[in-house]
Tab-separated table of C-alpha atoms and ligand atoms in Angstrom:
chain	number	residue	atom	x	y	z
A	253	MET	CA	0.000	0.000	0.000
A	254	ARG	CA	1.328	3.462	-0.939
A	255	LEU	CA	-0.177	6.339	1.032
A	256	ILE	CA	0.220	10.093	1.323
A	257	LEU	CA	-0.842	11.787	4.554
A	258	CYS	CA	-1.329	15.550	4.140
A	259	GLY	CA	-2.278	18.243	6.624
A	260	PRO	CA	-0.973	21.338	8.375
A	261	PRO	CA	1.807	21.226	10.986
A	262	GLY	CA	0.370	19.727	14.152
A	263	ALA	CA	-2.586	18.074	12.402
A	264	GLY	CA	-1.468	14.740	13.841
A	265	LYS	CA	0.309	13.290	10.798
A	266	GLY	CA	3.183	11.790	12.812
A	267	THR	CA	0.849	10.499	15.540
A	268	GLN	CA	-1.453	8.772	13.062
A	269	CYS	CA	1.407	7.475	10.884
A	270	LYS	CA	2.835	5.516	13.831
A	271	ARG	CA	-0.517	3.730	14.163
A	272	ILE	CA	-0.979	3.235	10.400
A	273	VAL	CA	2.465	1.642	9.966
A	274	ASP	CA	1.865	-0.694	12.932
A	275	LYS	CA	-1.493	-1.894	11.603
A	276	TYR	CA	-0.690	-2.187	7.890
A	277	ALA	CA	3.031	-3.088	8.159
A	278	LEU	CA	4.222	-0.067	6.190
A	279	THR	CA	7.359	2.074	6.394
A	280	HIS	CA	6.867	5.576	7.807
A	281	LEU	CA	8.645	8.041	5.528
A	282	SER	CA	8.569	11.394	7.327
A	283	SER	CA	10.573	14.100	5.569
A	284	GLY	CA	10.810	16.016	8.871
A	285	ASP	CA	12.128	12.963	10.788
A	286	ILE	CA	14.664	12.193	8.051
A	287	LEU	CA	15.883	15.818	8.080
A	288	ARG	CA	16.146	15.825	11.889
A	289	ALA	CA	18.185	12.583	11.749
A	290	GLU	CA	20.501	14.170	9.153
A	291	ARG	CA	20.932	17.183	11.439
A	292	ALA	CA	21.635	15.008	14.469
A	293	GLY	CA	24.211	13.098	12.418
A	294	GLY	CA	25.909	16.364	11.381
A	295	THR	CA	25.690	15.501	7.660
A	296	GLU	CA	26.021	18.054	4.863
A	297	LEU	CA	22.313	17.642	4.061
A	298	GLY	CA	21.467	18.262	7.718
A	299	ARG	CA	23.590	21.419	7.794
A	300	LYS	CA	21.901	22.695	4.613
A	301	ALA	CA	18.446	22.112	6.118
A	302	GLN	CA	19.115	23.684	9.520
A	303	SER	CA	18.375	27.363	8.913
A	304	TYR	CA	15.197	26.659	6.930
A	305	MET	CA	13.818	24.357	9.615
A	306	ASP	CA	14.693	26.696	12.489
A	307	SER	CA	12.818	29.584	10.875
A	308	GLY	CA	9.739	27.537	9.895
A	309	GLY	CA	10.464	27.839	6.164
A	310	LEU	CA	10.847	24.999	3.678
A	311	VAL	CA	14.064	23.221	2.767
A	312	PRO	CA	14.768	23.673	-1.008
A	313	ASP	CA	12.890	21.317	-3.320
A	314	ASP	CA	15.990	19.850	-5.009
A	315	VAL	CA	17.344	18.682	-1.636
A	316	ILE	CA	14.014	17.192	-0.541
A	317	ILE	CA	12.995	15.489	-3.788
A	318	GLY	CA	16.254	13.510	-4.085
A	319	MET	CA	16.165	12.566	-0.407
A	320	MET	CA	12.541	11.347	-0.467
A	321	ILE	CA	12.619	9.532	-3.820
A	322	GLY	CA	15.641	7.602	-2.531
A	323	ALA	CA	13.746	6.646	0.637
A	324	ILE	CA	10.645	5.639	-1.360
A	325	GLN	CA	12.689	3.348	-3.595
A	326	LYS	CA	14.003	1.516	-0.532
A	327	ALA	CA	10.483	1.029	0.905
A	328	ALA	CA	9.471	-1.443	-1.836
A	329	GLY	CA	5.909	-0.228	-2.412
A	330	ARG	CA	4.811	-0.302	1.252
A	331	TYR	CA	4.959	3.168	2.773
A	332	VAL	CA	3.128	6.180	4.115
A	333	LEU	CA	4.516	9.602	3.201
A	334	ASP	CA	4.344	12.201	5.985
A	335	GLY	CA	5.284	15.810	5.162
A	336	PHE	CA	6.063	15.088	1.497
A	337	PRO	CA	5.134	16.351	-1.059
A	338	ARG	CA	4.866	19.836	0.413
A	339	THR	CA	5.137	22.066	-2.669
A	340	LEU	CA	3.940	21.800	-6.268
A	341	PRO	CA	7.461	20.990	-7.595
A	342	GLN	CA	7.716	18.208	-4.988
A	343	ALA	CA	4.306	16.792	-6.036
A	344	GLU	CA	5.403	16.911	-9.683
A	345	GLY	CA	8.743	15.253	-8.808
A	346	LEU	CA	6.968	12.457	-6.955
A	347	ASP	CA	4.484	11.941	-9.796
A	348	LYS	CA	7.303	11.692	-12.323
A	349	ALA	CA	9.272	9.184	-10.223
A	350	LEU	CA	6.183	7.010	-9.645
A	351	GLN	CA	5.240	7.105	-13.328
A	352	GLU	CA	8.755	6.046	-14.322
A	353	ALA	CA	8.511	3.134	-11.886
A	354	GLY	CA	4.999	2.213	-13.148
A	355	GLU	CA	3.562	2.809	-9.672
A	356	LYS	CA	0.595	4.718	-8.249
A	357	VAL	CA	-0.356	6.045	-4.830
A	358	ASP	CA	-3.339	4.114	-3.397
A	359	ALA	CA	-4.770	6.866	-1.180
A	360	ILE	CA	-4.260	10.508	-0.280
A	361	LEU	CA	-5.532	11.355	3.188
A	362	ASN	CA	-5.897	14.972	4.240
A	363	LEU	CA	-6.130	15.785	7.961
A	364	LEU	CA	-8.248	18.887	8.636
A	365	VAL	CA	-7.644	21.081	11.701
A	366	ASP	CA	-8.133	24.830	12.147
A	367	ASP	CA	-5.146	27.073	12.955
A	368	PRO	CA	-6.109	28.013	16.536
A	369	VAL	CA	-6.071	24.354	17.661
A	370	ILE	CA	-2.641	23.817	16.168
A	371	GLU	CA	-0.712	26.249	18.366
A	372	ASN	CA	-1.743	24.425	21.545
A	373	ARG	CA	-0.885	21.057	20.030
A	374	LEU	CA	2.580	22.089	18.914
A	375	THR	CA	3.671	23.974	22.004
A	376	GLY	CA	2.584	20.966	24.163
A	377	ARG	CA	4.226	18.366	21.963
A	378	ARG	CA	7.097	16.197	23.223
A	379	SER	CA	8.897	13.702	20.958
A	380	CYS	CA	11.236	10.772	21.390
A	381	PRO	CA	14.490	11.439	19.504
A	382	GLN	CA	15.188	7.673	19.372
A	383	CYS	CA	11.958	6.015	18.118
A	384	GLY	CA	10.108	9.123	16.873
A	385	ARG	CA	6.987	8.537	19.013
A	386	VAL	CA	5.036	11.722	19.646
A	387	TYR	CA	3.309	12.742	22.893
A	388	HIS	CA	1.424	15.774	24.201
A	389	ILE	CA	1.712	17.025	27.770
A	390	GLU	CA	-2.109	17.095	28.113
A	391	ASN	CA	-3.713	15.203	25.206
A	392	LEU	CA	-1.348	12.219	25.089
A	393	PRO	CA	0.996	12.205	28.085
A	394	PRO	CA	3.659	9.501	28.466
A	395	LYS	CA	3.188	7.024	31.346
A	396	VAL	CA	6.185	8.559	33.145
A	397	GLU	CA	6.581	12.320	32.753
A	398	GLY	CA	9.329	13.220	30.272
A	399	GLN	CA	10.150	9.577	29.375
A	400	CYS	CA	9.288	7.588	26.234
A	401	ASP	CA	6.862	4.700	26.883
A	402	GLN	CA	9.076	2.450	24.727
A	403	GLY	CA	11.966	2.759	27.215
A	404	CYS	CA	14.138	4.833	24.831
A	405	GLY	CA	14.865	7.599	27.349
A	406	ARG	CA	14.110	11.309	27.666
A	407	LEU	CA	11.567	13.112	25.515
A	408	VAL	CA	12.497	16.443	23.928
A	409	GLN	CA	10.680	19.555	22.745
A	410	ARG	CA	11.376	20.465	19.122
A	411	ASP	CA	13.098	23.834	18.583
A	412	ASP	CA	10.552	24.716	15.882
A	413	ASP	CA	7.645	24.330	18.322
A	414	LYS	CA	8.256	27.809	19.804
A	415	PRO	CA	5.191	30.052	19.230
A	416	ASP	CA	6.803	32.459	16.707
A	417	VAL	CA	8.208	29.600	14.610
A	418	VAL	CA	4.858	27.782	14.779
A	419	ARG	CA	3.149	30.882	13.340
A	420	ASN	CA	5.664	30.976	10.485
A	421	ARG	CA	5.192	27.257	9.786
A	422	LEU	CA	1.447	27.820	9.497
A	423	LYS	CA	2.011	30.749	7.148
A	424	THR	CA	4.338	28.597	5.023
A	425	TYR	CA	1.710	25.838	4.994
A	426	HIS	CA	-1.040	28.152	3.716
A	427	GLU	CA	1.230	29.810	1.153
A	428	GLN	CA	3.020	26.775	-0.265
A	429	THR	CA	1.638	23.432	0.900
A	430	GLU	CA	-2.154	23.719	0.783
A	431	ALA	CA	-1.950	23.821	-3.032
A	432	VAL	CA	-0.663	20.238	-3.126
A	433	VAL	CA	-4.178	18.915	-2.426
A	434	GLY	CA	-5.447	21.038	-5.364
A	435	PHE	CA	-2.708	19.520	-7.544
A	436	TYR	CA	-4.035	16.006	-6.905
A	437	LYS	CA	-7.674	17.086	-7.321
A	438	ALA	CA	-6.823	18.645	-10.700
A	439	LYS	CA	-5.366	15.270	-11.722
A	440	GLY	CA	-8.689	13.613	-10.845
A	441	ARG	CA	-7.351	11.903	-7.703
A	442	SER	CA	-9.875	11.588	-4.898
A	443	ILE	CA	-8.840	13.081	-1.581
A	444	ILE	CA	-9.984	11.469	1.663
A	445	ASN	CA	-10.651	14.349	4.038
A	446	VAL	CA	-10.485	13.399	7.722
A	447	ASP	CA	-11.733	15.662	10.516
A	448	ALA	CA	-8.637	15.633	12.760
A	449	ASP	CA	-10.030	18.013	15.385
A	450	ARG	CA	-11.323	15.229	17.611
A	451	ASP	CA	-9.967	12.608	19.944
A	452	ILE	CA	-6.780	10.898	18.664
A	453	ASP	CA	-8.403	7.418	18.759
A	454	GLU	CA	-11.442	8.663	16.836
A	455	VAL	CA	-9.180	10.062	14.117
A	456	THR	CA	-7.312	6.729	13.958
A	457	SER	CA	-10.550	4.802	13.672
A	458	ALA	CA	-11.803	7.044	10.826
A	459	ILE	CA	-8.494	6.530	8.973
A	460	PHE	CA	-8.541	2.748	9.511
A	461	ASP	CA	-12.134	2.559	8.159
A	462	GLU	CA	-11.027	4.328	4.987
A	463	LEU	CA	-7.891	2.203	4.550
A	464	ASP	CA	-9.733	-1.064	5.257
A	465	ALA	CA	-12.237	-0.121	2.538
A	466	ILE	CA	-9.363	0.449	0.089
A	467	LYS	CA	-7.775	-2.913	0.923
A	468	ARG	CA	-11.053	-4.807	0.307
B	782	AP5	P1	7.761	18.179	9.881
B	782	AP5	O1	8.519	17.424	10.888
B	782	AP5	O2	7.181	17.473	8.715
B	782	AP5	O3	6.682	19.047	10.653
B	782	AP5	P2	5.174	19.445	10.278
B	782	AP5	O4	4.592	19.049	8.977
B	782	AP5	O5	5.188	20.888	10.554
B	782	AP5	O6	4.357	18.532	11.104
B	782	AP5	P3	4.536	18.241	12.590
B	782	AP5	O7	5.506	17.104	12.754
B	782	AP5	O8	4.849	19.475	13.359
B	782	AP5	O9	3.060	17.834	12.994
B	782	AP5	P4	2.236	16.517	12.799
B	782	AP5	O10	1.123	16.764	11.834
B	782	AP5	O11	3.126	15.327	12.518
B	782	AP5	O12	1.584	16.416	14.239
B	782	AP5	P5	1.911	15.426	15.457
B	782	AP5	O13	1.386	14.062	15.168
B	782	AP5	O14	3.331	15.536	15.869
B	782	AP5	O15	8.694	19.358	9.263
B	782	AP5	C1	9.554	20.144	10.059
B	782	AP5	C2	10.347	21.078	9.156
B	782	AP5	O16	11.175	20.308	8.253
B	782	AP5	C3	9.513	21.972	8.231
B	782	AP5	O17	9.094	23.162	8.878
B	782	AP5	C4	10.502	22.223	7.077
B	782	AP5	O18	11.450	23.204	7.412
B	782	AP5	C5	11.222	20.898	6.963
B	782	AP5	N1	10.564	20.000	6.001
B	782	AP5	C6	9.957	18.818	6.275
B	782	AP5	N2	9.462	18.272	5.167
B	782	AP5	C7	9.741	19.122	4.154
B	782	AP5	C8	9.453	19.116	2.757
B	782	AP5	N3	8.776	18.123	2.172
B	782	AP5	N4	9.872	20.174	2.019
B	782	AP5	C9	10.574	21.185	2.585
B	782	AP5	N5	10.872	21.260	3.895
B	782	AP5	C10	10.462	20.225	4.681
B	782	AP5	O19	0.948	16.082	16.559
B	782	AP5	C11	1.246	17.341	17.114
B	782	AP5	C12	0.884	17.350	18.618
B	782	AP5	O20	-0.542	17.264	18.753
B	782	AP5	C13	1.444	16.131	19.379
B	782	AP5	O21	1.821	16.553	20.660
B	782	AP5	C14	0.258	15.135	19.469
B	782	AP5	O22	0.311	14.340	20.633
B	782	AP5	C15	-0.931	16.089	19.486
B	782	AP5	N6	-2.089	15.541	18.782
B	782	AP5	C16	-2.073	14.848	17.609
B	782	AP5	N7	-3.341	14.528	17.241
B	782	AP5	C17	-4.170	15.054	18.187
B	782	AP5	C18	-5.595	15.058	18.382
B	782	AP5	N8	-6.425	14.443	17.509
B	782	AP5	N9	-6.086	15.694	19.466
B	782	AP5	C19	-5.262	16.290	20.354
B	782	AP5	N10	-3.917	16.318	20.246
B	782	AP5	C20	-3.365	15.704	19.176
């Protein structure tokens, strides 16, 4: 199964992807997680990405497209894309690569949440730098405060979850990323809209219903 999960920052893409990959045995390909790993590893790609990520802007398309197409090729047709494609050139780059490989995305899910909800979600988010699991200090607290439930160690707050950077990420989303859904609609692809402003388990259940229907 090849899936794309779209939505604004803080919509719950990472949270839901962890559950989707567990249930359907897929690989989670998060452009943000891959970039953060490159930064932590001190690679050239990570250094290039740093200033864009810290300001809430987007890393240049040529860097991202090569990075993500490489990851997709390794995932052997079983993946969920999180945070990619995020611009029209990225959507076109993905389309071209899939066409060349004779492949097609099975579903495009779009998580819908209004801007005011997002700020609270992002400023309360805590993440595990080891396994990538995502928590929230109120909505989804870990069993032991500040510690990953999987036993990996301490949770961290992302630098780009500060309020001014969050506002810039939202601006970037509306200016550059929202159009990606329009790109797929114009190509006649159906978009599965999911109301993501409800309980995390309810969102998961709505997504699973849609994906189960596709598998049948
Ligand atoms: P990235 O890591 O992709 O960040 P993002 O898209 O901004 O998304 P987030 O990870 O912030 O949110 P999410 O939707 O995954 O929400 P989550 O599940 O964590 O990108 C970071 C940066 O990298 C970008 O700004 C850019 O610079 C760069 N980048 C990445 N991809 C790029 C690309 N393709 N092109 C160019 N640059 C790129 O949930 C958020 C919080 O809410 C959590 O605490 C969670 O517990 C809580 N929560 C989740 N769901 C619910 C719910 N239903 N109810 C209540 N709380 C909830």
